[in-house]
Amino acid sequence: MAKIKIGVLASGRGSNLQAIIDACGKKNSAAEVAVVISDRADSYALIRAKTRGIKAVFIDPASYASRKLHEKAIVKLLQQNKADLVCLAGYMRLLTGFIIGKFKNRILNIHPALLPAFPGAHGQKDALNYGVKVSGCTVHFVVEKMDFGPIIAQVPVLVAENDSVETLAGRILKQEHKLYPKVIELFAKGKLQVKGRRVNIKN
Amino acid sequence: MAKIKIGVLASGRGSNLQAIIDACGKKNSAAEVAVVISDRADSYALIRAKTRGIKAVFIDPASYASRKLHEKAIVKLLQQNKADLVCLAGYMRLLTGFIIGKFKNRILNIHPALLPAFPGAHGQKDALNYGVKVSGCTVHFVVEKMDFGPIIAQVPVLVAENDSVETLAGRILKQEHKLYPKVIELFAKGKLQVKGRRVNIKN
């Protein structure tokens, strides 16, 4: 069976991108990374991709007159590379309805908290400050409302007595690196079924 | 060491009350249930208490001109029975600042979700409808804002593919029955330390 092609959008160091690339490199993986796109020239994700011979492109938001035009350039590149699936991996821009409409139920994101708790850019810190004893990570489909789309998978992570933001974030990140490739594999094998807000995983 | 005395407030069937009573009956338990108070004459919690020879009192909200007067009657009964700790166990009334002030950081509640997610009276159903893959239960100190007080302990419960509200609620309830007595024991042994929103458990 042909592998599905993934386009990854990343802004930062790209550790989840690395986990995805590594998983796609395994025998029998049903997916491959076709292109990595960043909105930051200095994103380490671009280097990770190039190191593995994957096309890596910086698309500068400052070069476009509007968010939509920036997204149009992204969509064009995704389509040129025949992306079946878009994975956000630390991509720090909110997507508009334009790109979401082009890839309906085909954009995934990973979030470092058990949504709907602690959405936003500081999921680990917010969880710790709130004083929860269980946090975790979430992979979900992307909709226009931030961190709100149908949840595909979650893994709980226990907060330790003396956790700092860094230690908690580190343990959550370990789970992210396992969870994201698993969900991508399920998507690639056509096992995800969205019914309203609930996502069923077919056997 | 003398056992601490617990006053339990319940409105319903009292399964968490039963778990507390059973745990308090074990050798070396540091707590005992001194009185069970219900706002409903037909609460099965009253029968559970009487069956074990524990004082069980229905305090009828309809007999009091205000919430505060109703709570005054409750506080009086708790004090007469020398309650060190108040445990809400399916008590379906919001407490006011009056009773909370009388038992500052000495009122516990258990909630069938991982707070701050899914507060309110339908934690299990709301979680299922939202489509989360991980829910659980939470024991927290009670403050005036509902389901908002400092979190003492949480246990995650995985949502199964074909869960109904009933099956999910049943698995969460099993964890509640283990968690609540554990937290009461920690409280009784003076191991809980509240720092702002965070609760530390002393060794």
mmCIF file of C-alpha atoms in Angstrom:
data_model
loop_
_atom_site.group_PDB
_atom_site.id
_atom_site.type_symbol
_atom_site.label_atom_id
_atom_site.label_comp_id
_atom_site.label_asym_id
_atom_site.label_seq_id
_atom_site.Cartn_x
_atom_site.Cartn_y
_atom_site.Cartn_z
ATOM 1 C CA MET A 1 0.000 0.000 0.000
ATOM 2 C CA ALA A 2 1.264 3.465 -0.829
ATOM 3 C CA LYS A 3 2.256 5.537 2.167
ATOM 4 C CA ILE A 4 0.264 8.653 2.949
ATOM 5 C CA LYS A 5 2.177 11.895 2.708
ATOM 6 C CA ILE A 6 2.463 14.273 5.633
ATOM 7 C CA GLY A 7 3.140 17.972 5.609
ATOM 8 C CA VAL A 8 4.468 19.184 8.959
ATOM 9 C CA LEU A 9 4.119 22.773 10.128
ATOM 10 C CA ALA A 10 6.554 23.765 12.856
ATOM 11 C CA SER A 11 7.843 26.954 14.461
ATOM 12 C CA GLY A 12 10.293 25.753 17.069
ATOM 13 C CA ARG A 13 12.835 23.108 17.864
ATOM 14 C CA GLY A 14 10.759 20.382 16.229
ATOM 15 C CA SER A 15 11.155 17.538 18.697
ATOM 16 C CA ASN A 16 7.721 16.193 17.762
ATOM 17 C CA LEU A 17 8.715 16.464 14.111
ATOM 18 C CA GLN A 18 11.746 14.318 14.909
ATOM 19 C CA ALA A 19 9.536 11.704 16.590
ATOM 20 C CA ILE A 20 7.310 11.652 13.507
ATOM 21 C CA ILE A 21 10.271 11.357 11.114
ATOM 22 C CA ASP A 22 11.747 8.541 13.197
ATOM 23 C CA ALA A 23 8.445 6.657 13.324
ATOM 24 C CA CYS A 24 7.934 7.071 9.581
ATOM 25 C CA GLY A 25 11.390 5.592 9.039
ATOM 26 C CA LYS A 26 10.343 2.309 10.630
ATOM 27 C CA LYS A 27 9.470 -0.733 8.563
ATOM 28 C CA ASN A 28 5.755 -1.007 7.793
ATOM 29 C CA SER A 29 5.057 2.627 8.643
ATOM 30 C CA ALA A 30 2.030 3.790 6.687
ATOM 31 C CA ALA A 31 3.162 7.411 6.428
ATOM 32 C CA GLU A 32 6.067 9.520 5.262
ATOM 33 C CA VAL A 33 6.968 13.158 5.759
ATOM 34 C CA ALA A 34 6.817 14.865 2.374
ATOM 35 C CA VAL A 35 7.517 18.446 3.390
ATOM 36 C CA VAL A 36 8.279 20.513 6.482
ATOM 37 C CA ILE A 37 7.176 24.130 6.495
ATOM 38 C CA SER A 38 8.137 26.715 9.055
ATOM 39 C CA ASP A 39 7.069 30.292 9.694
ATOM 40 C CA ARG A 40 10.444 30.968 11.275
ATOM 41 C CA ALA A 41 13.729 30.986 9.414
ATOM 42 C CA ASP A 42 15.593 29.817 12.505
ATOM 43 C CA SER A 43 13.315 26.895 13.356
ATOM 44 C CA TYR A 44 15.445 23.882 14.169
ATOM 45 C CA ALA A 45 12.692 21.794 12.581
ATOM 46 C CA LEU A 46 13.993 22.878 9.169
ATOM 47 C CA ILE A 47 17.444 21.528 9.970
ATOM 48 C CA ARG A 48 16.017 18.254 11.285
ATOM 49 C CA ALA A 49 14.144 17.790 8.027
ATOM 50 C CA LYS A 50 17.105 18.643 5.791
ATOM 51 C CA THR A 51 19.317 16.265 7.774
ATOM 52 C CA ARG A 52 16.978 13.477 6.732
ATOM 53 C CA GLY A 53 16.714 14.610 3.147
ATOM 54 C CA ILE A 54 13.198 15.949 3.573
ATOM 55 C CA LYS A 55 12.127 19.089 1.770
ATOM 56 C CA ALA A 56 12.193 21.972 4.267
ATOM 57 C CA VAL A 57 10.786 25.388 3.444
ATOM 58 C CA PHE A 58 10.634 28.650 5.350
ATOM 59 C CA ILE A 59 7.581 30.642 4.310
ATOM 60 C CA ASP A 60 7.965 34.089 5.747
ATOM 61 C CA PRO A 61 4.693 35.542 7.055
ATOM 62 C CA ALA A 62 6.219 39.006 6.723
ATOM 63 C CA SER A 63 6.337 38.559 2.946
ATOM 64 C CA TYR A 64 2.563 38.322 2.678
ATOM 65 C CA ALA A 65 -0.016 41.067 2.999
ATOM 66 C CA SER A 66 -2.439 38.946 5.012
ATOM 67 C CA ARG A 67 -2.729 35.749 7.013
ATOM 68 C CA LYS A 68 -4.794 34.275 4.211
ATOM 69 C CA LEU A 69 -2.137 34.956 1.597
ATOM 70 C CA HIS A 70 0.478 33.390 3.855
ATOM 71 C CA GLU A 71 -1.762 30.345 4.258
ATOM 72 C CA LYS A 72 -2.356 30.237 0.493
ATOM 73 C CA ALA A 73 1.371 29.864 -0.029
ATOM 74 C CA ILE A 74 1.440 27.095 2.573
ATOM 75 C CA VAL A 75 -1.517 25.295 1.011
ATOM 76 C CA LYS A 76 0.084 25.527 -2.414
ATOM 77 C CA LEU A 77 3.271 23.941 -1.122
ATOM 78 C CA LEU A 78 1.331 21.237 0.723
ATOM 79 C CA GLN A 79 -0.622 20.437 -2.429
ATOM 80 C CA GLN A 80 2.480 20.454 -4.625
ATOM 81 C CA ASN A 81 3.897 17.861 -2.282
ATOM 82 C CA LYS A 82 0.653 15.883 -2.314
ATOM 83 C CA ALA A 83 0.119 16.097 1.425
ATOM 84 C CA ASP A 84 -2.759 13.889 2.600
ATOM 85 C CA LEU A 85 -2.342 14.982 6.193
ATOM 86 C CA VAL A 86 -1.063 18.123 7.891
ATOM 87 C CA CYS A 87 0.567 17.804 11.305
ATOM 88 C CA LEU A 88 1.150 20.811 13.488
ATOM 89 C CA ALA A 89 4.241 20.293 15.588
ATOM 90 C CA GLY A 90 4.813 23.325 17.745
ATOM 91 C CA TYR A 91 3.387 25.603 15.073
ATOM 92 C CA MET A 92 2.705 28.851 16.906
ATOM 93 C CA ARG A 93 0.167 30.385 14.520
ATOM 94 C CA LEU A 94 -3.585 29.972 14.701
ATOM 95 C CA LEU A 95 -4.885 28.547 11.429
ATOM 96 C CA THR A 96 -7.770 30.272 9.675
ATOM 97 C CA GLY A 97 -10.804 28.661 8.110
ATOM 98 C CA PHE A 98 -9.059 28.857 4.755
ATOM 99 C CA ILE A 99 -6.432 26.202 5.348
ATOM 100 C CA ILE A 100 -8.745 24.216 7.635
ATOM 101 C CA GLY A 101 -11.343 24.090 4.877
ATOM 102 C CA LYS A 102 -8.748 22.827 2.409
ATOM 103 C CA PHE A 103 -7.793 19.986 4.750
ATOM 104 C CA LYS A 104 -11.029 19.189 6.550
ATOM 105 C CA ASN A 105 -10.430 16.617 9.285
ATOM 106 C CA ARG A 106 -6.934 16.211 7.906
ATOM 107 C CA ILE A 107 -5.042 18.569 10.217
ATOM 108 C CA LEU A 108 -3.729 17.253 13.534
ATOM 109 C CA ASN A 109 -2.259 19.055 16.482
ATOM 110 C CA ILE A 110 -0.647 17.898 19.702
ATOM 111 C CA HIS A 111 -1.173 19.823 22.913
ATOM 112 C CA PRO A 112 0.757 19.423 26.180
ATOM 113 C CA ALA A 113 -2.273 19.147 28.487
ATOM 114 C CA LEU A 114 -5.464 17.137 28.799
ATOM 115 C CA LEU A 115 -7.805 19.325 26.784
ATOM 116 C CA PRO A 116 -10.222 20.964 27.394
ATOM 117 C CA ALA A 117 -8.086 21.819 30.428
ATOM 118 C CA PHE A 118 -5.276 24.312 29.854
ATOM 119 C CA PRO A 119 -5.534 25.313 26.217
ATOM 120 C CA GLY A 120 -3.194 27.957 24.858
ATOM 121 C CA ALA A 121 0.531 28.402 24.629
ATOM 122 C CA HIS A 122 1.434 27.455 28.217
ATOM 123 C CA GLY A 123 -0.383 24.197 28.923
ATOM 124 C CA GLN A 124 2.239 22.760 31.250
ATOM 125 C CA LYS A 125 2.803 25.925 33.265
ATOM 126 C CA ASP A 126 -0.912 26.649 33.551
ATOM 127 C CA ALA A 127 -1.579 23.103 34.784
ATOM 128 C CA LEU A 128 1.156 23.361 37.389
ATOM 129 C CA ASN A 129 -0.008 26.770 38.590
ATOM 130 C CA TYR A 130 -3.588 25.570 38.842
ATOM 131 C CA GLY A 131 -2.374 22.762 41.048
ATOM 132 C CA VAL A 132 -3.674 19.725 39.166
ATOM 133 C CA LYS A 133 -2.277 16.318 40.059
ATOM 134 C CA VAL A 134 -2.880 14.819 36.620
ATOM 135 C CA SER A 135 -2.032 16.465 33.322
ATOM 136 C CA GLY A 136 -0.992 14.901 30.037
ATOM 137 C CA CYS A 137 -1.127 15.410 26.309
ATOM 138 C CA THR A 138 -3.789 15.443 23.618
ATOM 139 C CA VAL A 139 -3.820 14.833 19.877
ATOM 140 C CA HIS A 140 -6.827 16.402 18.208
ATOM 141 C CA PHE A 141 -8.181 17.477 14.862
ATOM 142 C CA VAL A 142 -7.720 21.185 14.263
ATOM 143 C CA VAL A 143 -10.742 23.456 13.975
ATOM 144 C CA GLU A 144 -10.811 27.231 13.911
ATOM 145 C CA LYS A 145 -11.335 27.598 17.639
ATOM 146 C CA MET A 146 -7.947 27.048 19.255
ATOM 147 C CA ASP A 147 -7.326 23.687 20.962
ATOM 148 C CA PHE A 148 -10.984 22.814 20.572
ATOM 149 C CA GLY A 149 -11.231 20.216 17.809
ATOM 150 C CA PRO A 150 -12.353 16.594 18.257
ATOM 151 C CA ILE A 151 -9.963 14.679 20.492
ATOM 152 C CA ILE A 152 -8.353 11.580 19.003
ATOM 153 C CA ALA A 153 -6.122 10.423 21.826
ATOM 154 C CA GLN A 154 -4.911 11.498 25.249
ATOM 155 C CA VAL A 155 -2.326 10.196 27.669
ATOM 156 C CA PRO A 156 -2.357 11.150 31.346
ATOM 157 C CA VAL A 157 0.849 12.220 33.071
ATOM 158 C CA LEU A 158 0.955 12.437 36.853
ATOM 159 C CA VAL A 159 2.250 15.662 38.379
ATOM 160 C CA ALA A 160 4.997 14.935 40.881
ATOM 161 C CA GLU A 161 5.240 16.569 44.282
ATOM 162 C CA ASN A 162 8.270 18.661 43.402
ATOM 163 C CA ASP A 163 7.684 19.182 39.684
ATOM 164 C CA SER A 164 8.894 22.359 38.032
ATOM 165 C CA VAL A 165 7.469 23.474 34.698
ATOM 166 C CA GLU A 166 10.563 21.974 33.083
ATOM 167 C CA THR A 167 10.373 18.542 34.700
ATOM 168 C CA LEU A 168 6.631 18.252 34.078
ATOM 169 C CA ALA A 169 6.984 19.466 30.481
ATOM 170 C CA GLY A 170 9.785 16.946 29.955
ATOM 171 C CA ARG A 171 7.681 13.994 31.090
ATOM 172 C CA ILE A 172 4.729 15.160 29.021
ATOM 173 C CA LEU A 173 6.983 15.589 25.975
ATOM 174 C CA LYS A 174 8.124 11.964 26.253
ATOM 175 C CA GLN A 175 4.508 10.899 25.979
ATOM 176 C CA GLU A 176 3.909 13.317 23.086
ATOM 177 C CA HIS A 177 6.714 11.691 21.134
ATOM 178 C CA LYS A 178 5.031 8.307 21.506
ATOM 179 C CA LEU A 179 1.453 9.443 21.038
ATOM 180 C CA TYR A 180 1.730 11.593 17.927
ATOM 181 C CA PRO A 181 3.232 8.879 15.678
ATOM 182 C CA LYS A 182 0.651 6.383 16.961
ATOM 183 C CA VAL A 183 -2.211 8.663 15.975
ATOM 184 C CA ILE A 184 -0.634 9.385 12.587
ATOM 185 C CA GLU A 185 -0.444 5.654 11.983
ATOM 186 C CA LEU A 186 -4.135 5.277 12.885
ATOM 187 C CA PHE A 187 -5.007 8.115 10.523
ATOM 188 C CA ALA A 188 -2.887 6.632 7.743
ATOM 189 C CA LYS A 189 -4.651 3.300 8.093
ATOM 190 C CA GLY A 190 -8.074 4.946 7.893
ATOM 191 C CA LYS A 191 -9.005 3.992 11.452
ATOM 192 C CA LEU A 192 -10.261 7.357 12.682
ATOM 193 C CA GLN A 193 -13.953 8.062 12.462
ATOM 194 C CA VAL A 194 -15.232 11.497 13.498
ATOM 195 C CA LYS A 195 -18.801 11.605 14.798
ATOM 196 C CA GLY A 196 -19.648 15.088 15.994
ATOM 197 C CA ARG A 197 -17.189 15.780 18.786
ATOM 198 C CA ARG A 198 -16.257 12.156 19.348
ATOM 199 C CA VAL A 199 -13.587 10.290 17.468
ATOM 200 C CA ASN A 200 -13.949 6.534 17.270
ATOM 201 C CA ILE A 201 -11.031 4.291 16.515
ATOM 202 C CA LYS A 202 -12.050 1.453 14.253
ATOM 203 C CA ASN A 203 -10.683 -2.005 14.884
ATOM 204 C CA MET B 1 -3.476 8.890 68.828
ATOM 205 C CA ALA B 2 -7.106 10.008 68.925
ATOM 206 C CA LYS B 3 -8.970 9.633 65.676
ATOM 207 C CA ILE B 4 -10.209 12.744 63.912
ATOM 208 C CA LYS B 5 -13.946 13.065 63.604
ATOM 209 C CA ILE B 6 -15.638 13.455 60.250
ATOM 210 C CA GLY B 7 -19.005 14.968 59.459
ATOM 211 C CA VAL B 8 -20.321 13.767 56.106
ATOM 212 C CA LEU B 9 -22.854 15.739 54.067
ATOM 213 C CA ALA B 10 -24.748 13.689 51.514
ATOM 214 C CA SER B 11 -27.831 14.046 49.345
ATOM 215 C CA GLY B 12 -27.999 10.792 47.436
ATOM 216 C CA ARG B 13 -27.280 7.113 47.632
ATOM 217 C CA GLY B 14 -24.099 7.636 49.608
ATOM 218 C CA SER B 15 -21.736 5.178 47.961
ATOM 219 C CA ASN B 16 -18.764 7.382 48.761
ATOM 220 C CA LEU B 17 -20.026 7.626 52.340
ATOM 221 C CA GLN B 18 -19.989 3.830 52.444
ATOM 222 C CA ALA B 19 -16.397 3.745 51.207
ATOM 223 C CA ILE B 20 -15.421 6.240 53.908
ATOM 224 C CA ILE B 21 -17.231 4.301 56.640
ATOM 225 C CA ASP B 22 -15.594 1.052 55.500
ATOM 226 C CA ALA B 23 -12.140 2.625 55.414
ATOM 227 C CA CYS B 24 -12.631 4.178 58.848
ATOM 228 C CA GLY B 25 -13.552 0.727 60.168
ATOM 229 C CA LYS B 26 -10.124 -0.644 59.322
ATOM 230 C CA LYS B 27 -7.440 -1.123 61.935
ATOM 231 C CA ASN B 28 -5.120 1.880 62.285
ATOM 232 C CA SER B 29 -7.505 4.225 60.498
ATOM 233 C CA ALA B 30 -6.889 7.760 61.735
ATOM 234 C CA ALA B 31 -10.493 8.919 61.232
ATOM 235 C CA GLU B 32 -14.031 8.047 62.200
ATOM 236 C CA VAL B 33 -17.391 9.228 60.952
ATOM 237 C CA ALA B 34 -19.098 11.088 63.778
ATOM 238 C CA VAL B 35 -22.239 12.269 62.027
ATOM 239 C CA VAL B 36 -23.941 12.058 58.639
ATOM 240 C CA ILE B 37 -26.186 14.936 57.615
ATOM 241 C CA SER B 38 -28.496 14.982 54.632
ATOM 242 C CA ASP B 39 -30.650 17.648 53.032
ATOM 243 C CA ARG B 40 -32.960 14.941 51.756
ATOM 244 C CA ALA B 41 -35.159 12.783 53.954
ATOM 245 C CA ASP B 42 -34.926 9.901 51.498
ATOM 246 C CA SER B 43 -31.146 9.905 51.094
ATOM 247 C CA TYR B 44 -29.906 6.348 51.320
ATOM 248 C CA ALA B 45 -26.806 7.754 53.004
ATOM 249 C CA LEU B 46 -28.876 8.156 56.186
ATOM 250 C CA ILE B 47 -29.734 4.452 56.170
ATOM 251 C CA ARG B 48 -26.115 3.465 55.514
ATOM 252 C CA ALA B 49 -25.043 5.495 58.541
ATOM 253 C CA LYS B 50 -27.728 4.131 60.860
ATOM 254 C CA THR B 51 -26.899 0.574 59.790
ATOM 255 C CA ARG B 52 -23.413 1.164 61.176
ATOM 256 C CA GLY B 53 -24.651 2.868 64.313
ATOM 257 C CA ILE B 54 -23.569 6.304 63.152
ATOM 258 C CA LYS B 55 -25.670 9.333 63.990
ATOM 259 C CA ALA B 56 -27.703 10.263 60.901
ATOM 260 C CA VAL B 57 -29.705 13.474 60.697
ATOM 261 C CA PHE B 58 -31.978 14.942 58.045
ATOM 262 C CA ILE B 59 -31.884 18.717 58.188
ATOM 263 C CA ASP B 60 -34.705 19.959 56.018
ATOM 264 C CA PRO B 61 -33.760 23.049 53.995
ATOM 265 C CA ALA B 62 -37.467 23.847 53.656
ATOM 266 C CA SER B 63 -37.654 24.418 57.422
ATOM 267 C CA TYR B 64 -35.260 27.356 57.274
ATOM 268 C CA ALA B 65 -35.906 30.842 55.992
ATOM 269 C CA SER B 66 -32.516 31.124 54.263
ATOM 270 C CA ARG B 67 -29.530 29.114 53.089
ATOM 271 C CA LYS B 68 -27.498 30.633 55.875
ATOM 272 C CA LEU B 69 -29.950 29.511 58.560
ATOM 273 C CA HIS B 70 -29.944 26.022 57.099
ATOM 274 C CA GLU B 71 -26.155 26.018 57.152
ATOM 275 C CA LYS B 72 -26.180 27.347 60.737
ATOM 276 C CA ALA B 73 -28.143 24.278 61.772
ATOM 277 C CA ILE B 74 -25.641 22.077 59.959
ATOM 278 C CA VAL B 75 -22.664 23.822 61.537
ATOM 279 C CA LYS B 76 -24.231 23.501 64.978
ATOM 280 C CA LEU B 77 -24.684 19.777 64.501
ATOM 281 C CA LEU B 78 -21.158 19.368 63.150
ATOM 282 C CA GLN B 79 -19.756 21.252 66.129
ATOM 283 C CA GLN B 80 -21.859 19.307 68.627
ATOM 284 C CA ASN B 81 -20.338 16.187 67.162
ATOM 285 C CA LYS B 82 -16.844 17.704 67.292
ATOM 286 C CA ALA B 83 -16.246 17.333 63.557
ATOM 287 C CA ASP B 84 -12.636 18.131 62.622
ATOM 288 C CA LEU B 85 -13.301 17.537 58.941
ATOM 289 C CA VAL B 86 -16.353 17.855 56.715
ATOM 290 C CA CYS B 87 -16.635 15.546 53.712
ATOM 291 C CA LEU B 88 -19.107 16.219 50.956
ATOM 292 C CA ALA B 89 -20.255 12.953 49.428
ATOM 293 C CA GLY B 90 -22.748 13.645 46.713
ATOM 294 C CA TYR B 91 -24.052 16.706 48.530
ATOM 295 C CA MET B 92 -26.011 18.594 45.909
ATOM 296 C CA ARG B 93 -26.032 22.042 47.505
ATOM 297 C CA LEU B 94 -23.485 24.757 46.982
ATOM 298 C CA LEU B 95 -21.963 25.815 50.316
ATOM 299 C CA THR B 96 -21.856 29.493 51.227
ATOM 300 C CA GLY B 97 -18.980 31.387 52.742
ATOM 301 C CA PHE B 98 -20.587 30.923 56.138
ATOM 302 C CA ILE B 99 -19.940 27.204 56.551
ATOM 303 C CA ILE B 100 -16.708 27.398 54.539
ATOM 304 C CA GLY B 101 -15.432 30.078 56.907
ATOM 305 C CA LYS B 102 -16.242 27.910 59.910
ATOM 306 C CA PHE B 103 -14.245 25.004 58.462
ATOM 307 C CA LYS B 104 -11.492 26.718 56.544
ATOM 308 C CA ASN B 105 -9.441 24.158 54.574
ATOM 309 C CA ARG B 106 -11.349 21.477 56.421
ATOM 310 C CA ILE B 107 -14.068 20.712 53.874
ATOM 311 C CA LEU B 108 -13.386 18.139 51.168
ATOM 312 C CA ASN B 109 -15.324 17.240 48.061
ATOM 313 C CA ILE B 110 -14.947 14.541 45.452
ATOM 314 C CA HIS B 111 -15.766 15.253 41.838
ATOM 315 C CA PRO B 112 -16.188 12.708 39.016
ATOM 316 C CA ALA B 113 -13.894 14.419 36.488
ATOM 317 C CA LEU B 114 -10.380 15.776 36.280
ATOM 318 C CA LEU B 115 -10.976 19.337 37.407
ATOM 319 C CA PRO B 116 -10.801 22.030 36.121
ATOM 320 C CA ALA B 117 -12.365 20.055 33.273
ATOM 321 C CA PHE B 118 -16.080 19.325 33.558
ATOM 322 C CA PRO B 119 -17.170 20.970 36.800
ATOM 323 C CA GLY B 120 -20.845 20.895 37.768
ATOM 324 C CA ALA B 121 -23.417 18.217 38.328
ATOM 325 C CA HIS B 122 -22.753 16.104 35.217
ATOM 326 C CA GLY B 123 -18.998 15.581 35.107
ATOM 327 C CA GLN B 124 -19.110 12.140 33.526
ATOM 328 C CA LYS B 125 -21.719 12.947 30.878
ATOM 329 C CA ASP B 126 -20.072 16.246 29.984
ATOM 330 C CA ALA B 127 -16.707 14.523 29.559
ATOM 331 C CA LEU B 128 -18.194 11.859 27.326
ATOM 332 C CA ASN B 129 -20.076 14.384 25.211
ATOM 333 C CA TYR B 130 -16.975 16.519 24.812
ATOM 334 C CA GLY B 131 -15.175 13.460 23.525
ATOM 335 C CA VAL B 132 -12.214 13.284 25.912
ATOM 336 C CA LYS B 133 -10.208 10.072 26.035
ATOM 337 C CA VAL B 134 -9.089 10.558 29.635
ATOM 338 C CA SER B 135 -11.295 11.587 32.520
ATOM 339 C CA GLY B 136 -11.075 10.670 36.197
ATOM 340 C CA CYS B 137 -11.860 11.965 39.644
ATOM 341 C CA THR B 138 -10.654 14.758 41.887
ATOM 342 C CA VAL B 139 -10.607 15.344 45.632
ATOM 343 C CA HIS B 140 -10.298 19.006 46.490
ATOM 344 C CA PHE B 141 -10.772 21.495 49.280
ATOM 345 C CA VAL B 142 -14.067 23.320 49.025
ATOM 346 C CA VAL B 143 -14.145 27.049 48.377
ATOM 347 C CA GLU B 144 -17.132 29.211 47.519
ATOM 348 C CA LYS B 145 -16.658 28.923 43.770
ATOM 349 C CA MET B 146 -17.998 25.527 42.786
ATOM 350 C CA ASP B 147 -15.459 22.765 42.029
ATOM 351 C CA PHE B 148 -12.661 25.303 42.157
ATOM 352 C CA GLY B 149 -10.793 24.719 45.429
ATOM 353 C CA PRO B 150 -7.174 23.512 45.717
ATOM 354 C CA ILE B 151 -6.784 20.000 44.324
ATOM 355 C CA ILE B 152 -5.456 17.367 46.696
ATOM 356 C CA ALA B 153 -5.487 14.266 44.535
ATOM 357 C CA GLN B 154 -6.633 13.069 41.138
ATOM 358 C CA VAL B 155 -6.823 9.704 39.434
ATOM 359 C CA PRO B 156 -7.100 9.360 35.652
ATOM 360 C CA VAL B 157 -9.642 6.986 34.146
ATOM 361 C CA LEU B 158 -9.414 6.111 30.460
ATOM 362 C CA VAL B 159 -12.550 6.500 28.383
ATOM 363 C CA ALA B 160 -13.302 3.296 26.486
ATOM 364 C CA GLU B 161 -14.327 3.193 22.838
ATOM 365 C CA ASN B 162 -17.907 2.135 23.562
ATOM 366 C CA ASP B 163 -18.428 3.797 26.943
ATOM 367 C CA SER B 164 -21.887 4.976 27.919
ATOM 368 C CA VAL B 165 -22.336 7.532 30.688
ATOM 369 C CA GLU B 166 -23.161 4.630 32.993
ATOM 370 C CA THR B 167 -20.109 2.502 32.235
ATOM 371 C CA LEU B 168 -17.751 5.462 32.440
ATOM 372 C CA ALA B 169 -19.364 6.713 35.655
ATOM 373 C CA GLY B 170 -19.078 3.215 37.121
ATOM 374 C CA ARG B 171 -15.331 2.987 36.479
ATOM 375 C CA ILE B 172 -14.777 6.500 37.816
ATOM 376 C CA LEU B 173 -16.831 5.666 40.919
ATOM 377 C CA LYS B 174 -14.591 2.695 41.682
ATOM 378 C CA GLN B 175 -11.635 5.056 41.740
ATOM 379 C CA GLU B 176 -13.557 7.571 43.862
ATOM 380 C CA HIS B 177 -14.149 4.899 46.474
ATOM 381 C CA LYS B 178 -10.420 4.282 46.742
ATOM 382 C CA LEU B 179 -9.272 7.878 46.465
ATOM 383 C CA TYR B 180 -11.525 9.600 48.981
ATOM 384 C CA PRO B 181 -10.546 7.426 51.974
ATOM 385 C CA LYS B 182 -6.876 7.812 51.029
ATOM 386 C CA VAL B 183 -7.132 11.591 51.062
ATOM 387 C CA ILE B 184 -9.048 11.560 54.358
ATOM 388 C CA GLU B 185 -6.261 9.481 55.867
ATOM 389 C CA LEU B 186 -3.671 12.003 54.628
ATOM 390 C CA PHE B 187 -5.716 14.838 56.107
ATOM 391 C CA ALA B 188 -6.139 12.987 59.412
ATOM 392 C CA LYS B 189 -2.393 12.470 59.669
ATOM 393 C CA GLY B 190 -1.710 16.152 59.024
ATOM 394 C CA LYS B 191 0.058 15.513 55.734
ATOM 395 C CA LEU B 192 -1.739 18.078 53.577
ATOM 396 C CA GLN B 193 -0.148 21.465 53.144
ATOM 397 C CA VAL B 194 -2.010 24.134 51.179
ATOM 398 C CA LYS B 195 0.174 26.727 49.440
ATOM 399 C CA GLY B 196 -1.975 29.026 47.362
ATOM 400 C CA ARG B 197 -3.614 26.785 44.801
ATOM 401 C CA ARG B 198 -1.191 23.926 45.244
ATOM 402 C CA VAL B 199 -1.518 21.208 47.850
ATOM 403 C CA ASN B 200 1.660 19.467 48.907
ATOM 404 C CA ILE B 201 1.631 16.072 50.528
ATOM 405 C CA LYS B 202 4.222 15.863 53.276
ATOM 406 C CA ASN B 203 6.265 12.702 53.671
#
